[in-house]
mmCIF file of C-alpha atoms in Angstrom:
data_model
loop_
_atom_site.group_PDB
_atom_site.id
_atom_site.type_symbol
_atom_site.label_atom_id
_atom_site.label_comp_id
_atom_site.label_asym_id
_atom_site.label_seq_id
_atom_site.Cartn_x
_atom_site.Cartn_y
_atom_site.Cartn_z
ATOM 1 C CA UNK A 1 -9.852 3.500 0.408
ATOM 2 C CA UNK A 2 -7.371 1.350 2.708
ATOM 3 C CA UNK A 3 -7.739 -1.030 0.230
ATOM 4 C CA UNK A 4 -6.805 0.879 -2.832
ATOM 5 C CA UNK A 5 -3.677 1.859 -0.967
ATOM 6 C CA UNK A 6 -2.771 -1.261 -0.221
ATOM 7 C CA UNK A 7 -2.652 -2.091 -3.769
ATOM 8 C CA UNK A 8 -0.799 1.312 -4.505
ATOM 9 C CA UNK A 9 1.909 0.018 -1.900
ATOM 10 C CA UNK A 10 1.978 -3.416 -3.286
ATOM 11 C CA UNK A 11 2.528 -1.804 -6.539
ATOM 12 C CA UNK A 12 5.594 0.305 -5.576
ATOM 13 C CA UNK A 13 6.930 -2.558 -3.480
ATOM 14 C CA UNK A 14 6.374 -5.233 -6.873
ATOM 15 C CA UNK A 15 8.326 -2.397 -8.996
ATOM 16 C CA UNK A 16 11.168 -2.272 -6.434
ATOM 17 C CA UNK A 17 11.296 -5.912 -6.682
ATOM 18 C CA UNK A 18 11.239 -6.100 -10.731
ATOM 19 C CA UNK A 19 13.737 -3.291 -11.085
ATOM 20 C CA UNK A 20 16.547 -5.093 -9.137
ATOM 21 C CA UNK A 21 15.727 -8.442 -10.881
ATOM 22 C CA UNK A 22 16.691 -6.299 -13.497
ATOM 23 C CA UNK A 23 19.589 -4.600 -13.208
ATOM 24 C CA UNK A 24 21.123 -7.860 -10.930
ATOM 25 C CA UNK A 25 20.972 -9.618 -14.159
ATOM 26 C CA UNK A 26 22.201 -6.523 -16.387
ATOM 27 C CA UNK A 27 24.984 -5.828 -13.816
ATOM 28 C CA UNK A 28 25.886 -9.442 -13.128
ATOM 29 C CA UNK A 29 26.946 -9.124 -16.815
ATOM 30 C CA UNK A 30 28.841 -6.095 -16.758
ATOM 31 C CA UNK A 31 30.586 -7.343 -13.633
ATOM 32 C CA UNK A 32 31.718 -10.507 -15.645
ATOM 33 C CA UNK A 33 32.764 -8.467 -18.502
ATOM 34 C CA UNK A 34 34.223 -5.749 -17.373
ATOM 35 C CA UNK A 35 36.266 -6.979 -14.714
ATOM 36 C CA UNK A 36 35.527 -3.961 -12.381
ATOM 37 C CA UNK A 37 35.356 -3.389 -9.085
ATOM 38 C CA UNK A 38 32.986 -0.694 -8.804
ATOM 39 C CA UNK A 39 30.623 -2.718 -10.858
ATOM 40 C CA UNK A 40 30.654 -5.543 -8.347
ATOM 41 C CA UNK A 41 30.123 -3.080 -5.460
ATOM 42 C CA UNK A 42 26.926 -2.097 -7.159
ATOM 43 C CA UNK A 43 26.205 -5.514 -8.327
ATOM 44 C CA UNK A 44 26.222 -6.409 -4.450
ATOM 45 C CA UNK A 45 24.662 -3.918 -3.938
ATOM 46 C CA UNK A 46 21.173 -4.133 -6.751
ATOM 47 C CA UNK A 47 21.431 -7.586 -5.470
ATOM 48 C CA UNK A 48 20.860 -6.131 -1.692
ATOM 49 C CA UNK A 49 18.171 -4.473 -2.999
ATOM 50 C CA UNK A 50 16.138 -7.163 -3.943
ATOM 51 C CA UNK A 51 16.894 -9.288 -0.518
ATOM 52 C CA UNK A 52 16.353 -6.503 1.419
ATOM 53 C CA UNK A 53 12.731 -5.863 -0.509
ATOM 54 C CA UNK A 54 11.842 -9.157 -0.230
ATOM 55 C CA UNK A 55 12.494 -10.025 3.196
ATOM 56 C CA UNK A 56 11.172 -6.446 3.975
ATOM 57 C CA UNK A 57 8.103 -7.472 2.899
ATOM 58 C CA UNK A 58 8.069 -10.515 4.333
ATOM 59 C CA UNK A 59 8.781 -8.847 7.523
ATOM 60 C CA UNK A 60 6.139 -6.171 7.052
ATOM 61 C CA UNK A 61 3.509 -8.719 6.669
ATOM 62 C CA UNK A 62 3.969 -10.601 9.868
ATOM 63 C CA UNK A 63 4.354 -7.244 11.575
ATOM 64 C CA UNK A 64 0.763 -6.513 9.574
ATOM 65 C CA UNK A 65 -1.203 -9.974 11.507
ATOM 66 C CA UNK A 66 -3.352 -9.231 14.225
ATOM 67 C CA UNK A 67 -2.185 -9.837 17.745
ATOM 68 C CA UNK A 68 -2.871 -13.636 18.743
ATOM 69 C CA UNK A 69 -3.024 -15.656 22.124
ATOM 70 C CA UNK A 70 1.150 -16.372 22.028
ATOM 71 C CA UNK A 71 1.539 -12.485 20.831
ATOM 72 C CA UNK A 72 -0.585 -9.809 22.757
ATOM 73 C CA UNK A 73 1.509 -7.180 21.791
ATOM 74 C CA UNK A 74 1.384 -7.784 17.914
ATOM 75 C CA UNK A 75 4.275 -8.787 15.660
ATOM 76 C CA UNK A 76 5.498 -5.730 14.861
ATOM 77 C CA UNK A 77 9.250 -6.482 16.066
ATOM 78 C CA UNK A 78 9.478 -8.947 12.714
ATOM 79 C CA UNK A 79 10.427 -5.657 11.241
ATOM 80 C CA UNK A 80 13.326 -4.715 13.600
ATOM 81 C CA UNK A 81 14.422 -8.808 13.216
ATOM 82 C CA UNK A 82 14.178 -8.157 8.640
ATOM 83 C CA UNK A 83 16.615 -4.530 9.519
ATOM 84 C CA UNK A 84 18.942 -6.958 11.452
ATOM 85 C CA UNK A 85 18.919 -9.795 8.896
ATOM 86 C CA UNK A 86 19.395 -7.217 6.480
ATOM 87 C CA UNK A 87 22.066 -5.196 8.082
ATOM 88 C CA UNK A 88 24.210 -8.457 8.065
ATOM 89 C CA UNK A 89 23.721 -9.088 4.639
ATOM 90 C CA UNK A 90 24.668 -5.768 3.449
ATOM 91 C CA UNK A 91 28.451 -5.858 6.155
ATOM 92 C CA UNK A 92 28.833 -9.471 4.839
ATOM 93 C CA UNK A 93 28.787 -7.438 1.353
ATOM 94 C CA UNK A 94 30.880 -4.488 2.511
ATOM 95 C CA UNK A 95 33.783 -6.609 3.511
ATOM 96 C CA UNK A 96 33.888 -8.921 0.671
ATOM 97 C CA UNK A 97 34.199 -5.644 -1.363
ATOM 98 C CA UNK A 98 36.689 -3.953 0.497
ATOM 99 C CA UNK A 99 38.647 -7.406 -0.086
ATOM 100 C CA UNK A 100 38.365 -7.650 -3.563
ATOM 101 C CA UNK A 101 39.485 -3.834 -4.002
ATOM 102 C CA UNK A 102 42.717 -4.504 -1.344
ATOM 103 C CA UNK A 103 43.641 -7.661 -3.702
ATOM 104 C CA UNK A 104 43.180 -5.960 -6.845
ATOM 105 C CA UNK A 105 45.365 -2.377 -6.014
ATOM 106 C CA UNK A 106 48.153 -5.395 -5.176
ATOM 107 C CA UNK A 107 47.995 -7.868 -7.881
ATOM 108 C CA UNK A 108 47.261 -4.461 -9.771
ATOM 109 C CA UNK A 109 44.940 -5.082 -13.367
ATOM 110 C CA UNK A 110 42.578 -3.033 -15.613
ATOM 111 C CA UNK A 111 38.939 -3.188 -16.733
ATOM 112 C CA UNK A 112 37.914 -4.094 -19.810
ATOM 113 C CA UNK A 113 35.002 -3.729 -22.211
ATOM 114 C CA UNK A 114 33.892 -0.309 -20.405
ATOM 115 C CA UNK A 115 31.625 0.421 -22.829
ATOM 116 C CA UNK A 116 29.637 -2.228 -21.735
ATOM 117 C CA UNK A 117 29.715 -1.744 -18.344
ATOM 118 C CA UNK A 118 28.891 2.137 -18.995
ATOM 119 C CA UNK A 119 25.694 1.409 -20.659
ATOM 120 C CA UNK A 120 24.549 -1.025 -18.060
ATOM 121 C CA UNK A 121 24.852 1.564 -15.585
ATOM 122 C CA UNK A 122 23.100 4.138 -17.827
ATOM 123 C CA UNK A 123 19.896 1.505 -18.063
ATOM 124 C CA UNK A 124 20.114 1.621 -14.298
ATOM 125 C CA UNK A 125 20.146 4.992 -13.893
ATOM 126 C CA UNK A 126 17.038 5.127 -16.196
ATOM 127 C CA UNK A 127 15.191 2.445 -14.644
ATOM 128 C CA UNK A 128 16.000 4.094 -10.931
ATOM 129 C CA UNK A 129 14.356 7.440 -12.069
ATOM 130 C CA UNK A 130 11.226 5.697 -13.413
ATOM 131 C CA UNK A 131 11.341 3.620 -10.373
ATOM 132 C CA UNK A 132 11.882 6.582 -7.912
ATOM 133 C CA UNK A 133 9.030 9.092 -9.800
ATOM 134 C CA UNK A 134 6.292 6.063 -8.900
ATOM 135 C CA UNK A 135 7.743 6.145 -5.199
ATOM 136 C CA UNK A 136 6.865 9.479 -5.072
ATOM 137 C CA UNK A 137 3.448 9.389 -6.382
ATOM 138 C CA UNK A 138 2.304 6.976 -4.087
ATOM 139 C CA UNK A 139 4.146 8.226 -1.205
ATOM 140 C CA UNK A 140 2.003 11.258 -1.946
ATOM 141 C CA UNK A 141 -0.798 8.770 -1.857
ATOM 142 C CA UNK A 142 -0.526 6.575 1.145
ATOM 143 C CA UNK A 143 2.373 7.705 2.922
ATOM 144 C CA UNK A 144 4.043 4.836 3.855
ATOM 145 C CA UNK A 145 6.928 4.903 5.690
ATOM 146 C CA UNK A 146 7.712 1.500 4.244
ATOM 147 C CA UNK A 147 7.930 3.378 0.779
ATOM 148 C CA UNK A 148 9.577 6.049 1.910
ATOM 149 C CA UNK A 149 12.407 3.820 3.420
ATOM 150 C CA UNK A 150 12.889 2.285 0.244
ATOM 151 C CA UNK A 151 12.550 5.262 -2.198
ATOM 152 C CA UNK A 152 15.765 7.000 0.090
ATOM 153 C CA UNK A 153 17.915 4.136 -0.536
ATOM 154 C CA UNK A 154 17.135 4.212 -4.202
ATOM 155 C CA UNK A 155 17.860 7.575 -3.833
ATOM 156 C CA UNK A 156 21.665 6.597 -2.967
ATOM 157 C CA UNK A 157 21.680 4.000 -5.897
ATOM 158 C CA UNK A 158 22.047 7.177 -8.481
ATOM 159 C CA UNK A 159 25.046 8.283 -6.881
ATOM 160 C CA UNK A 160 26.477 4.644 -6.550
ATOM 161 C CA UNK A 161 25.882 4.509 -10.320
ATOM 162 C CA UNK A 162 27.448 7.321 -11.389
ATOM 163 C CA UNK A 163 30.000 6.296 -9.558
ATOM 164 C CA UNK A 164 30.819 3.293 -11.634
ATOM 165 C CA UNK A 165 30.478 4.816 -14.776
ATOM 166 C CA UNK A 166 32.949 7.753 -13.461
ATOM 167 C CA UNK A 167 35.588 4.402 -12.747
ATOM 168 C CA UNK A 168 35.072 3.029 -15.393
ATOM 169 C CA UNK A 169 35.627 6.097 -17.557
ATOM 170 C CA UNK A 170 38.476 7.194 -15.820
ATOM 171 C CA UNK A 171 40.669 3.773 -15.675
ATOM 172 C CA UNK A 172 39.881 2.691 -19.111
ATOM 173 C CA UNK A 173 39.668 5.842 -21.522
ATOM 174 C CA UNK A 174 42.446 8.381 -19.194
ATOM 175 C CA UNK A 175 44.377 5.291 -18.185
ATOM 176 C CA UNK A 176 44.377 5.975 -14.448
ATOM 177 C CA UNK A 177 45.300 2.935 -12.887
ATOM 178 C CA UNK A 178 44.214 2.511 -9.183
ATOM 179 C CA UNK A 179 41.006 4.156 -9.609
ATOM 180 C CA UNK A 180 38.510 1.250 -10.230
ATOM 181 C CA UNK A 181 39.575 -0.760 -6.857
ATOM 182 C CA UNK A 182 39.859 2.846 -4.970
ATOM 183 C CA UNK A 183 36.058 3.300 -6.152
ATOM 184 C CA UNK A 184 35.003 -0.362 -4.567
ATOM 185 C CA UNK A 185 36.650 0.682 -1.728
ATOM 186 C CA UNK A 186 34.641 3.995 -1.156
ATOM 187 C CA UNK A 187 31.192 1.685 -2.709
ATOM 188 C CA UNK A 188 32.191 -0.425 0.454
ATOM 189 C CA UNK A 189 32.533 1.895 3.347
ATOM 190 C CA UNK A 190 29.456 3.524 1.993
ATOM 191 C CA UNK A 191 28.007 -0.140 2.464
ATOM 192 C CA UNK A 192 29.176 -0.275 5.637
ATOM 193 C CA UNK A 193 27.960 3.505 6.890
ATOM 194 C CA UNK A 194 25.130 2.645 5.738
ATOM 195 C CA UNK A 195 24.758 -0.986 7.721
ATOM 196 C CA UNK A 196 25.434 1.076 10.602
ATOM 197 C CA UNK A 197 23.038 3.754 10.486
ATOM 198 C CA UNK A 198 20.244 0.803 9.502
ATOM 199 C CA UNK A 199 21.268 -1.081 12.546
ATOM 200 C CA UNK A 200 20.801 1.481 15.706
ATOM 201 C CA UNK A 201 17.110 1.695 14.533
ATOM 202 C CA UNK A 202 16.602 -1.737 14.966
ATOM 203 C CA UNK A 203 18.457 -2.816 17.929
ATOM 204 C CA UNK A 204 16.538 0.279 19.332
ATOM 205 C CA UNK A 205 13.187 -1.263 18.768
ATOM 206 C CA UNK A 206 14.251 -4.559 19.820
ATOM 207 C CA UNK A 207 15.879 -2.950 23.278
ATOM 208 C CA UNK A 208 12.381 -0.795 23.918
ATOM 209 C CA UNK A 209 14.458 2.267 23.850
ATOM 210 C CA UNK A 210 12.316 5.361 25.001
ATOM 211 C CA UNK A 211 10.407 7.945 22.576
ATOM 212 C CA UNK A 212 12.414 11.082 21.566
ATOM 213 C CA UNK A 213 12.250 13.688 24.645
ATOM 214 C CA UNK A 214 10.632 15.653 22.236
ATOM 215 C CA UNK A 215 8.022 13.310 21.063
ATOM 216 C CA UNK A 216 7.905 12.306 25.042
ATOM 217 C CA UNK A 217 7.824 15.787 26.303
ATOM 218 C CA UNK A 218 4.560 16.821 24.114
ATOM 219 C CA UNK A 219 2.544 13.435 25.242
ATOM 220 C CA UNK A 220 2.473 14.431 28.800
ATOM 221 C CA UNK A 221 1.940 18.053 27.656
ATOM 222 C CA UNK A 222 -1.575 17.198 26.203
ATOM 223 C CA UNK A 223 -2.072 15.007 28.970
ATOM 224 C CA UNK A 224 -1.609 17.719 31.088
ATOM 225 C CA UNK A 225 -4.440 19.472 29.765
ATOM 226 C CA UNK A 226 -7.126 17.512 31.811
ATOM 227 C CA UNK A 227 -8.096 19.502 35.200
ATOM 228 C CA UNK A 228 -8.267 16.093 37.186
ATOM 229 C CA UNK A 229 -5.309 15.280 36.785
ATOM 230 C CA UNK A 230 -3.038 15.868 39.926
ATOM 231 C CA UNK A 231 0.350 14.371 38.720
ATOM 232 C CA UNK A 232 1.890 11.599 36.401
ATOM 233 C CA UNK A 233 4.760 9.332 37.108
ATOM 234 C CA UNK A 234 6.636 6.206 35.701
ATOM 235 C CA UNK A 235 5.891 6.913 32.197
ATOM 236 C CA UNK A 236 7.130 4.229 29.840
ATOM 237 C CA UNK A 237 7.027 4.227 25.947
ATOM 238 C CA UNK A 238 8.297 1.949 23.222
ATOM 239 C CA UNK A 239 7.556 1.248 19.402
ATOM 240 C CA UNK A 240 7.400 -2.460 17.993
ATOM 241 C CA UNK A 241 6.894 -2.145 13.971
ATOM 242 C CA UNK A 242 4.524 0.933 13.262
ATOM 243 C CA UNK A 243 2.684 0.508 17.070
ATOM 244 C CA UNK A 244 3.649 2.854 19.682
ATOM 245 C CA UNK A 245 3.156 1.892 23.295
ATOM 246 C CA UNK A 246 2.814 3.844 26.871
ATOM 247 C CA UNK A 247 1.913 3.290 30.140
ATOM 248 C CA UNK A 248 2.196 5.649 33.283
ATOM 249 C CA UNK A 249 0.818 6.217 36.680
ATOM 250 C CA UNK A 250 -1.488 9.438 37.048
ATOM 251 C CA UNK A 251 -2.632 10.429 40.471
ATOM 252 C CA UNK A 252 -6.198 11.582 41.062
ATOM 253 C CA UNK A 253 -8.718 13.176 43.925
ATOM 254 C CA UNK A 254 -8.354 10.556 46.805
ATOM 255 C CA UNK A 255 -12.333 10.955 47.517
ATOM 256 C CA UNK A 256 -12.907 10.114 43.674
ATOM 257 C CA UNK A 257 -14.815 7.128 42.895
ATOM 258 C CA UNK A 258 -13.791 4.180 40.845
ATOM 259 C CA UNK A 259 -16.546 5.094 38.213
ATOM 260 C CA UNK A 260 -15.084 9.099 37.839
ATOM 261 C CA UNK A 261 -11.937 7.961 38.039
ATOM 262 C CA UNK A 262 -12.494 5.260 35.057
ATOM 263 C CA UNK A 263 -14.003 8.465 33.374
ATOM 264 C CA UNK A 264 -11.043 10.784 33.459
ATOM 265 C CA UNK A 265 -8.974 8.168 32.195
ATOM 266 C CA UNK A 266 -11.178 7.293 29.184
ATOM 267 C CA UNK A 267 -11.076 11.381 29.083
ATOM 268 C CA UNK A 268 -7.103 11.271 28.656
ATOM 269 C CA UNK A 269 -6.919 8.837 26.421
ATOM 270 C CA UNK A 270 -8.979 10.154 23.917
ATOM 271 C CA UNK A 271 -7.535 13.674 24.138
ATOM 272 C CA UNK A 272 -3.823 11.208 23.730
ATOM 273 C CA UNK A 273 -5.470 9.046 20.538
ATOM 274 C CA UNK A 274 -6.375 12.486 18.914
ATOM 275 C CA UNK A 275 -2.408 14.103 19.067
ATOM 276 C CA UNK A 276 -0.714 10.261 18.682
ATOM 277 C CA UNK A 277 -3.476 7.900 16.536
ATOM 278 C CA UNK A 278 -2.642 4.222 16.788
ATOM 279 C CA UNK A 279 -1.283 4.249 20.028
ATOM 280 C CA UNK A 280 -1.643 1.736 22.664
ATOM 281 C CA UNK A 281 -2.384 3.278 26.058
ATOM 282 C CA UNK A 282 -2.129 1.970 29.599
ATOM 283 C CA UNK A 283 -3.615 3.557 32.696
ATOM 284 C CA UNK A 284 -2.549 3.497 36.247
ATOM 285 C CA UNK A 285 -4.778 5.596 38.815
ATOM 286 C CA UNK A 286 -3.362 6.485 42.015
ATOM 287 C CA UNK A 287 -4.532 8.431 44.821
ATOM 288 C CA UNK A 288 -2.847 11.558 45.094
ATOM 289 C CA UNK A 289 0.112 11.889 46.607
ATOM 290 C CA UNK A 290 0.994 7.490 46.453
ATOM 291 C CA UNK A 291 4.408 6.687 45.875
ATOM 292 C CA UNK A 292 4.833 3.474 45.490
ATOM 293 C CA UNK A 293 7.886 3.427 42.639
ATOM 294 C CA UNK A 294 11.267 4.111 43.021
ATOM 295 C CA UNK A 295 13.778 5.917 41.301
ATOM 296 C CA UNK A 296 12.890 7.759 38.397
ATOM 297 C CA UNK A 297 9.954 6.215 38.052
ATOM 298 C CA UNK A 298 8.430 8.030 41.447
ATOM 299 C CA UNK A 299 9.113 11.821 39.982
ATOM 300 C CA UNK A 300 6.285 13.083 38.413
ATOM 301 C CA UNK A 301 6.360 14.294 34.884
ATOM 302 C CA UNK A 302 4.008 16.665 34.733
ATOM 303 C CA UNK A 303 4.542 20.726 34.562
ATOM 304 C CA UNK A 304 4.035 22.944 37.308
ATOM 305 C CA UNK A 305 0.750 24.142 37.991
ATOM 306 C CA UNK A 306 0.981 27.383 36.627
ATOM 307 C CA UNK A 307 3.263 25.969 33.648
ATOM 308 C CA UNK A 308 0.117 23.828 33.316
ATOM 309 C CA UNK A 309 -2.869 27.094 33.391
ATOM 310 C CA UNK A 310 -0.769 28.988 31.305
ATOM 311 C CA UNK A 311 -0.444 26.125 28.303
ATOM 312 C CA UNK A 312 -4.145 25.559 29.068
ATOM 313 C CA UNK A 313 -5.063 29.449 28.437
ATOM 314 C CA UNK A 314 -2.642 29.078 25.092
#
């Protein structure tokens, strides 16, 4: 089964790929011929596409390899490091746009050969929906996130090429001059939003930043369920690729030996590995009562007792 979704995701990923090849080529022409703006915002933008897939899946590979002796943690930061290379890419983009767009409203100019430039982007629209409806059926399938990422994005790309063919329309047949480079600029700043929003993701993997309180606040609740527990402290989390990782101290019975002890933490973890599979657990036992953090790592996380029988009885 694993592997016949890993073929299902290779196969949306390959179609990703082959439908920017396409349209790069198809709007590369259009571009050329047209003379428009808007068309070379979503030229450099098809043309992000197909970087961004490939280097996305180059990244998601390496994240994919086992951990090794110079990498106990895994690899899965390579995907943070593709979102970065990526994000630069696509504000490289954005500003050459935005350029373009300021030099043409001064110099001033018109497109030409719209027609041709309109059909391009009706091929793309076509070829995004058939892309977008075999997205869907195998994010159905396999739920990837990778997928999912991508299929959102192409998403956006119907809007960016409707856009175009409304510039197009509007400059050449209703003669509104100024509209073509005001359309690369908006095709830009969306660029550039979107560069932004792509980047806090990564930087936040590559900085460890913390789980969601949310996410946080219902890992110590079902760790809270086990009676031996006496009180948790200096809880850490992070995610590197599609890994999560935690550690924290727990304190325990004083009198309890190593062996119990070693068998209420096996207990917690597998109650944790049932609510959050995949992750990577780390164990501290501590006598109760042992302080021997600082900071906000001494408080302990855990409810209050009768916070804690009342969840249990629920």
């Amino acid at each position: 089964m694993d592997q016949h979704f890993a073929r299902l995701n290779r196969s949306a990923a390959y179609a990703s790929i082959g439908v920017a090849l396409l349209l790069v080529g198809l709007k590369a022409w259009a571009a050329w011929s047209t003379g428009s703006t808007a068309m070379l915002g979503s030229l450099a933008d098809t043309a992000l596409d197909l970087i961004a897939s490939l280097v996305t899946l180059i990244g998601v590979h390496i994240a994919a390899q086992p951990r090794d002796d110079q990498h106990r943690f895994g690899h899965g930061k390579a995907e943070a490091l593709a979102a970065i290379f990526q994000v630069t890419l696509i504000s490289v983009s954005a500003l050459g746009l935005a350029a373009r767009a300021v030099e043409q409203l001064v110099v001033g100019g018109r497109t030409e050969a719209a027609e041709g430039g309109i059909a391009v982007s009706i091929v793309a629209l076509v070829a995004t929906l058939g892309l977008l409806a075999w997205q869907r059926h195998v994010i159905r399938r396999t739920r990837s996130l990778a997928i999912e990422t991508d299929h959102v994005h192409y998403q956006s790309d119907l809007l960016l090429n409707l856009a175009v063919i409304a510039a197009l329309a509007l400059d050449h047949y209703l003669g509104l001059a100024g509209v073509d480079p005001l359309f690369g600029l908006a095709i830009a700043a969306w660029l550039g939003w979107g560069a932004w929003q792509a980047s806090h993701r990564a930087i936040d993997e590559l900085m460890d930043k913390e789980w969601p309180e949310e996410k946080r606040a219902r890992f110590v609740a079902v760790a809270a369920r086990h009676p031996e527990l006496k009180g948790m402290h200096d809880l850490r989390t992070r995610t590197s690729g599609n890994r999560d990782f935690v550690q924290f101290h727990v304190w325990v019975d004083p009198q309890m030996s190593i062996r119990d002890a070693h068998k209420v933490m096996d207990e917690i973890e597998a109650r944790l590995r049932v609510e959050f599979p995949g992750v990577e657990i780390l164990i501290h036992p501590d006598p109760e009562g042992l302080i021997d953090e600082a900071g906000l790592a001494a408080e302990d996380v855990l409810p209050q007792q009768d916070d804690r029988q009342e969840h249990g009885r629920t």
